Coordinates of C-alpha atoms in Angstrom, one line a residue:
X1 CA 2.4 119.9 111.5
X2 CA 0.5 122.2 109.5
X3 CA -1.2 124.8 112.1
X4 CA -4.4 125.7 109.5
X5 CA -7.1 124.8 111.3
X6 CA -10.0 125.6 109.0
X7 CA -9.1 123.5 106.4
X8 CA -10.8 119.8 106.7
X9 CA -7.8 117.3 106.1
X10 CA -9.6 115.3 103.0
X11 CA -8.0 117.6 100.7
X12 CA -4.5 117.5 102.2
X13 CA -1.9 115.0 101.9
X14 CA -1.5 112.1 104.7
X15 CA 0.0 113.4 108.4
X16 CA 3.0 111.5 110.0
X17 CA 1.5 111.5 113.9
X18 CA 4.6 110.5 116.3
X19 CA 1.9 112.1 119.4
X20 CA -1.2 111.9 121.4
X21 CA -0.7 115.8 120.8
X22 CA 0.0 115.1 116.5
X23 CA -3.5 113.4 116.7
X24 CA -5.7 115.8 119.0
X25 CA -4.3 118.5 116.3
X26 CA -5.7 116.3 113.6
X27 CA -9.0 115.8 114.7
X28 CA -9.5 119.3 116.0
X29 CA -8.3 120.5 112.4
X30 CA -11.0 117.8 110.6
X31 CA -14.0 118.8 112.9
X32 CA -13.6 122.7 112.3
X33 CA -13.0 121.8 109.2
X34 CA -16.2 119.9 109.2
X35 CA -17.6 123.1 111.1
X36 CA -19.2 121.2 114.4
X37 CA -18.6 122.0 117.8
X38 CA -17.0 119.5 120.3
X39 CA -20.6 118.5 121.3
X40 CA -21.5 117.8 118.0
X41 CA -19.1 115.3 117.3
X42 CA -19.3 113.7 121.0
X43 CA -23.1 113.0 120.2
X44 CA -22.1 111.4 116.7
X45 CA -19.7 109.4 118.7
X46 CA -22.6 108.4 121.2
X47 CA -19.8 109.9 124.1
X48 CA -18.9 112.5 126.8
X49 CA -17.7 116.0 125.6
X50 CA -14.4 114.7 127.8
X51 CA -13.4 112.2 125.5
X52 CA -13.2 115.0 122.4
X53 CA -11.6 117.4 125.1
X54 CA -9.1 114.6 125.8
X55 CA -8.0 114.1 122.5
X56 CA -7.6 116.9 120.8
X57 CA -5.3 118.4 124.3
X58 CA -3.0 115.3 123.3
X59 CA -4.2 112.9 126.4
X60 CA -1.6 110.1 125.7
X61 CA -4.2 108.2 128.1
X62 CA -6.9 108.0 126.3
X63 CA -8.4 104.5 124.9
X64 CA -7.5 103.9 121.4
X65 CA -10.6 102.0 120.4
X66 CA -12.3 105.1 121.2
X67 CA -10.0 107.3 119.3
X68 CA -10.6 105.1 116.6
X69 CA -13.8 105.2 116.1
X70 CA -13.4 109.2 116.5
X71 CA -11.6 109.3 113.5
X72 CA -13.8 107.2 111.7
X73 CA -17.1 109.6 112.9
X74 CA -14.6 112.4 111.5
X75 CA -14.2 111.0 108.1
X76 CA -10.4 109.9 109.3
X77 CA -8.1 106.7 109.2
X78 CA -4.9 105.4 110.4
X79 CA -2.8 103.6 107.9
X80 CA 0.7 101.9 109.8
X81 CA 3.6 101.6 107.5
X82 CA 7.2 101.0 107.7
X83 CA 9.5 104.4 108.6
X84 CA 11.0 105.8 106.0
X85 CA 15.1 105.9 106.0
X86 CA 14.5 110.0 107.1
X87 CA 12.9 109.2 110.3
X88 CA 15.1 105.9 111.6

């Protein structure tokens, strides 16, 4: 995973996430991309600071519906597709 955390993830190519810890990268990378603070985007969200917290640590607890619509707040989608033969 790419460690440039500046740099908002529209103009990058798609991410293979195999973790909680994959994902809480992602969305940490997208919102300082997007230049907020954790409380910013928990008040877009309409949730606690926690959740954000939660997520970008890699909480593999943490409830997907609201990690969903995390991503979605952050400009960010999930898109499932069959492994390629590299990663069987």
């Amino acid at each position: 995973m790419d460690a440039t955390t500046d740099t908002p993830l529209q103009d990058q190519t798609p991410q293979v996430v195999r973790t909680a810890l994959d994902v809480g990268q992602l969305v940490k990378r997208q919102r300082n991309g997007m230049k907020l603070r954790q409380l910013d985007v928990a008040g877009l969200a309409n949730t606690g600071n926690r959740l954000i917290v939660d997520v970008e640590n890699g909480k593999p607890t943490v409830q997907l519906q609201k990690v969903l619509d995390l991503l979605d707040i952050l400009g960010l989608e999930v898109v499932i597709q069959p492994k390629t033969s590299r990663t069987l």
